[in-house]
């Protein structure tokens, strides 16, 4: 069975109406459902569509997939943010050590090294940390 443009649009609208808001997930589900229906040797679109829905777990399964994909995207972003904080934290520690060594040895620019460590902490790490906490609070409310 070859699906018409109206039938494909019907499936896409149905997925949207049942809470599949992620465009990527909706496109993937639409592709799988259409492929399943077209592979069937049936001329009854409604029966084939209902069978495809049952085969892929129904609308509740689609919403669970969407929640899982949102959660995985959040975890990936959180891991990236964690790596950034760690990297800049190491940079701050290195700058502090260099600054303290310069201070102990009474070499010039000791204060510049210490100030750069403070600036990196205040202007990079602190905003990244606040952003991470904000994203975490939004995710926990979903």
XYZ file of N, CA and C in Angstrom:
426
model
N 0.844 -1.174 0.000
C 0.000 0.000 0.000
C 0.891 1.240 0.000
N 0.657 2.151 -0.891
C 1.360 3.420 -0.968
C 0.498 4.480 -0.276
N 1.076 5.171 0.689
C 0.322 6.174 1.436
C 0.232 7.477 0.656
N -0.912 8.106 0.749
C -1.098 9.403 0.104
C -0.563 10.499 1.029
N -0.414 11.676 0.467
C 0.060 12.814 1.256
C -0.898 13.113 2.409
N -2.188 12.967 2.162
C -3.195 13.226 3.213
C -3.084 12.215 4.346
N -2.807 10.961 4.009
C -2.667 9.938 5.041
C -1.414 10.182 5.886
N -0.344 10.570 5.229
C 0.882 10.875 5.965
C 0.660 12.080 6.869
N -0.023 13.086 6.366
C -0.340 14.273 7.166
C -1.243 13.909 8.344
N -2.189 12.987 8.117
C -3.075 12.529 9.184
C -2.256 11.874 10.305
N -1.304 11.027 9.931
C -0.473 10.349 10.935
C 0.341 11.378 11.717
N 0.943 12.327 11.004
C 1.750 13.348 11.668
C 0.905 14.189 12.621
N -0.289 14.595 12.189
C -1.179 15.374 13.057
C -1.628 14.561 14.259
N -1.869 13.287 14.044
C -2.280 12.407 15.135
C -1.182 12.297 16.184
N 0.052 12.171 15.733
C 1.173 12.109 16.674
C 1.299 13.414 17.456
N 1.124 14.535 16.771
C 1.191 15.840 17.445
C 0.078 15.986 18.471
N -1.131 15.594 18.097
C -2.274 15.719 19.005
C -2.140 14.834 20.245
N -1.412 13.739 20.113
C -1.240 12.831 21.247
C 0.042 13.110 22.030
N 0.592 14.310 21.867
C 1.651 14.759 22.766
C 3.076 14.551 22.308
N 3.295 14.136 21.074
C 4.670 13.993 20.587
C 5.090 15.357 20.050
N 5.732 16.151 20.905
C 6.074 17.526 20.541
C 7.463 17.651 19.930
N 8.326 16.701 20.188
C 9.684 16.731 19.640
C 9.633 16.458 18.137
N 10.095 17.407 17.353
C 10.054 17.273 15.888
C 10.865 16.070 15.422
N 12.054 15.877 15.980
C 12.894 14.750 15.567
C 12.222 13.412 15.868
N 11.672 13.279 17.073
C 11.002 12.040 17.435
C 9.766 11.829 16.571
N 9.001 12.896 16.339
C 7.792 12.792 15.512
C 8.161 12.346 14.097
N 9.223 12.913 13.530
C 9.651 12.521 12.184
C 10.085 11.058 12.145
N 10.805 10.621 13.174
C 11.230 9.220 13.230
C 10.037 8.272 13.346
N 9.119 8.615 14.241
C 7.931 7.773 14.401
C 7.101 7.753 13.126
N 6.954 8.916 12.504
C 6.198 9.005 11.247
C 6.833 8.104 10.197
N 8.141 8.140 10.092
C 8.848 7.312 9.117
C 8.635 5.828 9.404
N 8.763 5.433 10.666
C 8.593 4.015 11.016
C 7.164 3.543 10.777
N 6.203 4.360 11.173
C 4.803 3.971 11.003
C 4.455 3.873 9.517
N 4.882 4.866 8.732
C 4.596 4.837 7.291
C 5.252 3.635 6.626
N 6.482 3.339 6.999
C 7.185 2.186 6.429
C 6.463 0.899 6.784
N 6.006 0.801 8.025
C 5.283 -0.402 8.456
C 3.991 -0.561 7.661
N 3.235 0.522 7.526
C 1.953 0.457 6.809
C 2.178 0.119 5.340
N 3.173 0.751 4.724
C 3.422 0.505 3.303
C 3.923 -0.916 3.049
N 4.578 -1.525 4.037
C 5.071 -2.896 3.877
C 3.940 -3.916 3.991
N 2.845 -3.516 4.585
C 1.693 -4.413 4.733
C 0.975 -4.530 3.390
N 0.414 -5.668 3.130
C -0.349 -5.873 1.893
C -1.833 -5.708 2.170
N -2.176 -4.529 2.683
C -3.563 -4.258 3.032
C -3.975 -2.941 2.389
N -5.235 -2.859 2.004
C -5.749 -1.615 1.438
C -6.540 -0.815 2.464
N -6.674 -1.341 3.676
C -7.409 -0.652 4.736
C -6.430 0.174 5.572
N -6.409 1.474 5.313
C -5.469 2.367 5.996
C -5.708 2.387 7.497
N -6.979 2.534 7.903
C -7.277 2.655 9.338
C -6.848 1.413 10.113
N -7.127 0.250 9.587
C -6.739 -0.983 10.275
C -5.211 -1.104 10.328
N -4.541 -0.783 9.226
C -3.082 -0.859 9.191
C -2.462 0.154 10.152
N -3.063 1.339 10.224
C -2.559 2.384 11.129
C -2.710 1.952 12.582
N -3.872 1.421 12.942
C -4.087 0.947 14.317
C -3.140 -0.206 14.658
N -2.915 -1.069 13.684
C -1.985 -2.181 13.899
C -0.558 -1.665 14.099
N -0.184 -0.650 13.317
C 1.153 -0.048 13.463
C 1.303 0.601 14.834
N 0.257 1.289 15.285
C 0.299 1.912 16.614
C 0.521 0.855 17.690
N -0.212 -0.240 17.599
C -0.063 -1.309 18.582
C 1.321 -1.947 18.491
N 1.835 -2.092 17.289
C 3.155 -2.694 17.082
C 4.246 -1.856 17.755
N 4.095 -0.518 17.695
C 5.104 0.374 18.269
C 4.770 0.813 19.687
N 3.769 0.221 20.304
C 3.502 0.460 21.712
C 2.427 1.480 22.020
N 1.855 2.103 21.038
C 0.772 3.058 21.276
C 1.269 4.433 21.678
N 0.326 5.336 21.870
C 0.654 6.732 22.148
C 1.382 6.915 23.481
N 1.014 6.116 24.495
C 1.705 6.227 25.786
C 3.184 5.888 25.648
N 3.482 4.905 24.832
C 4.871 4.534 24.584
C 5.616 5.676 23.899
N 4.941 6.386 23.001
C 5.563 7.504 22.307
C 5.893 8.628 23.285
N 4.985 8.872 24.216
C 5.242 9.916 25.215
C 6.392 9.513 26.136
N 6.469 8.239 26.473
C 7.598 7.759 27.284
C 8.912 7.914 26.517
N 8.896 7.612 25.221
C 10.083 7.809 24.387
C 10.501 9.272 24.391
N 9.518 10.147 24.298
C 9.818 11.578 24.283
C 10.440 12.015 25.606
N 9.860 11.564 26.721
C 10.430 11.903 28.026
C 11.856 11.374 28.159
N 12.077 10.169 27.690
C 13.407 9.565 27.763
C 14.408 10.334 26.907
N 13.999 10.749 25.719
C 14.928 11.495 24.860
C 15.236 12.864 25.453
N 14.251 13.503 26.083
C 14.492 14.784 26.757
C 15.459 14.576 27.922
N 15.259 13.503 28.672
C 16.144 13.209 29.806
C 17.569 12.937 29.326
N 17.717 12.159 28.254
C 19.049 11.875 27.736
C 19.745 13.134 27.246
N 18.992 14.044 26.616
C 19.572 15.304 26.161
C 20.025 16.135 27.360
N 19.224 16.135 28.440
C 19.597 16.862 29.658
C 20.873 16.286 30.268
N 20.955 14.963 30.340
C 22.136 14.318 30.919
C 23.373 14.647 30.100
N 23.242 14.640 28.784
C 24.377 14.970 27.915
C 24.825 16.416 28.135
N 23.871 17.338 28.236
C 24.213 18.738 28.499
C 24.853 18.889 29.879
N 24.312 18.195 30.873
C 24.854 18.281 32.230
C 26.283 17.752 32.274
N 26.552 16.685 31.540
C 27.902 16.136 31.497
C 28.868 17.124 30.837
N 28.434 17.759 29.764
C 29.275 18.763 29.096
C 29.565 19.925 30.029
N 28.554 20.394 30.740
C 28.731 21.501 31.686
C 29.681 21.085 32.809
N 29.522 19.857 33.281
C 30.408 19.350 34.339
C 31.859 19.320 33.869
N 32.081 18.888 32.626
C 33.442 18.857 32.078
C 34.011 20.267 31.964
N 33.186 21.224 31.549
C 33.635 22.619 31.462
C 34.036 23.152 32.834
N 33.177 22.913 33.829
C 33.487 23.378 35.182
C 34.777 22.747 35.685
N 34.945 21.461 35.437
C 36.154 20.778 35.882
C 37.392 21.364 35.203
N 37.313 21.566 33.884
C 38.466 22.095 33.134
C 38.848 23.484 33.621
N 37.870 24.358 33.784
C 38.181 25.696 34.260
C 38.617 25.683 35.722
N 38.116 24.735 36.503
C 38.573 24.589 37.882
C 40.045 24.215 37.944
N 40.453 23.308 37.061
C 41.873 22.942 36.988
C 42.700 24.157 36.587
N 42.203 24.941 35.632
C 42.901 26.157 35.214
C 43.072 27.126 36.384
N 42.010 27.293 37.181
C 42.092 28.183 38.347
C 43.141 27.682 39.330
N 43.161 26.381 39.575
C 44.145 25.810 40.503
C 45.563 26.046 39.995
N 45.774 25.836 38.701
C 47.101 26.058 38.122
C 47.494 27.526 38.254
N 46.575 28.436 37.947
C 46.869 29.870 38.068
C 47.164 30.254 39.517
N 46.419 29.687 40.461
C 46.680 29.957 41.874
C 48.055 29.443 42.302
N 48.406 28.247 41.882
C 49.711 27.689 42.245
C 50.833 28.552 41.685
N 50.687 28.923 40.410
C 51.713 29.787 39.803
C 51.783 31.111 40.558
N 50.625 31.689 40.864
C 50.595 32.956 41.600
C 51.242 32.855 42.960
N 50.961 31.768 43.690
C 51.556 31.601 45.013
C 53.065 31.368 44.937
N 53.496 30.602 43.943
C 54.941 30.396 43.762
C 55.619 31.735 43.469
N 55.024 32.533 42.574
C 55.584 33.849 42.277
C 55.592 34.720 43.532
N 54.544 34.630 44.348
C 54.452 35.425 45.575
C 55.540 35.005 46.566
N 55.700 33.707 46.745
C 56.704 33.199 47.684
C 58.114 33.579 47.232
N 58.362 33.505 45.935
C 59.694 33.796 45.397
C 59.924 35.300 45.194
N 58.900 36.089 45.452
C 58.964 37.540 45.268
C 59.301 37.929 43.824
N 58.748 37.163 42.887
C 58.923 37.467 41.482
C 57.849 38.463 41.048
N 58.083 39.162 39.973
C 57.069 40.104 39.498
C 55.862 39.362 38.911
N 54.770 40.046 38.846
C 53.500 39.569 38.270
C 52.800 38.504 39.120
N 53.174 38.341 40.353
C 52.488 37.380 41.221
C 51.024 37.769 41.383
N 50.791 39.052 41.619
C 49.407 39.513 41.791
C 48.597 39.332 40.514
N 49.231 39.468 39.355
C 48.521 39.271 38.080
C 48.059 37.822 37.943
N 48.925 36.865 38.327
C 48.536 35.460 38.276
C 47.367 35.176 39.223
N 47.449 35.707 40.425
C 46.370 35.489 41.404
C 45.075 36.150 40.951
N 45.187 37.356 40.408
C 44.002 38.065 39.914
C 43.370 37.314 38.742
N 44.192 36.760 37.867
C 43.635 36.008 36.734
C 42.885 34.764 37.219
N 43.385 34.129 38.269
C 42.680 32.973 38.834
C 41.327 33.390 39.391
N 41.299 34.520 40.093
C 40.042 35.013 40.657
C 39.065 35.391 39.548
N 39.570 36.023 38.498
C 38.701 36.426 37.388
C 38.112 35.217 36.657
N 38.925 34.207 36.427
C 38.408 32.999 35.764
C 37.327 32.354 36.629
N 37.575 32.301 37.928
C 36.580 31.712 38.827
C 35.291 32.526 38.825
N 35.427 33.851 38.899
C 34.246 34.709 39.019
C 33.501 34.891 37.698
N 34.236 34.979 36.593
C 33.602 35.298 35.313
C 33.307 34.078 34.442
N 33.868 32.929 34.797
C 33.628 31.737 33.983
C 32.951 30.636 34.802
N 33.598 30.220 35.877
C 33.073 29.085 36.637
C 31.752 29.419 37.318
N 31.664 30.561 37.948
C 30.434 30.930 38.643
C 29.234 31.023 37.690
N 29.334 31.698 36.537
C 28.192 31.698 35.618
C 27.838 30.307 35.077
N 28.855 29.489 34.783
C 28.580 28.129 34.315
C 27.856 27.341 35.395
N 28.288 27.491 36.640
C 27.634 26.794 37.756
C 26.190 27.260 37.923
N 25.954 28.563 37.860
C 24.592 29.089 37.992
C 23.699 28.604 36.855
N 24.240 28.569 35.644
C 23.482 28.064 34.494
C 23.136 26.587 34.695
N 24.086 25.810 35.175
C 23.842 24.384 35.412
C 22.744 24.187 36.452
N 22.770 24.983 37.517
C 21.729 24.878 38.547
C 20.364 25.272 38.006
N 20.350 26.296 37.159
C 19.100 26.734 36.537
C 18.523 25.628 35.653
N 19.352 25.013 34.794
C 18.899 23.939 33.924
C 18.428 22.747 34.744
N 19.130 22.474 35.836
C 18.750 21.354 36.700
C 17.393 21.606 37.342
N 17.155 22.842 37.793
C 15.858 23.145 38.414
C 14.722 23.079 37.400
N 14.977 23.501 36.179
C 13.941 23.409 35.135
C 13.642 21.947 34.816
N 14.670 21.143 34.714
C 14.482 19.742 34.358
C 13.713 18.995 35.444
N 13.963 19.321 36.687
C 13.275 18.620 37.775
C 11.808 19.021 37.882
N 11.433 20.157 37.317
C 10.037 20.580 37.344
C 9.239 19.968 36.211
N 9.929 19.383 35.213
C 9.222 18.776 34.075
C 8.665 17.421 34.442
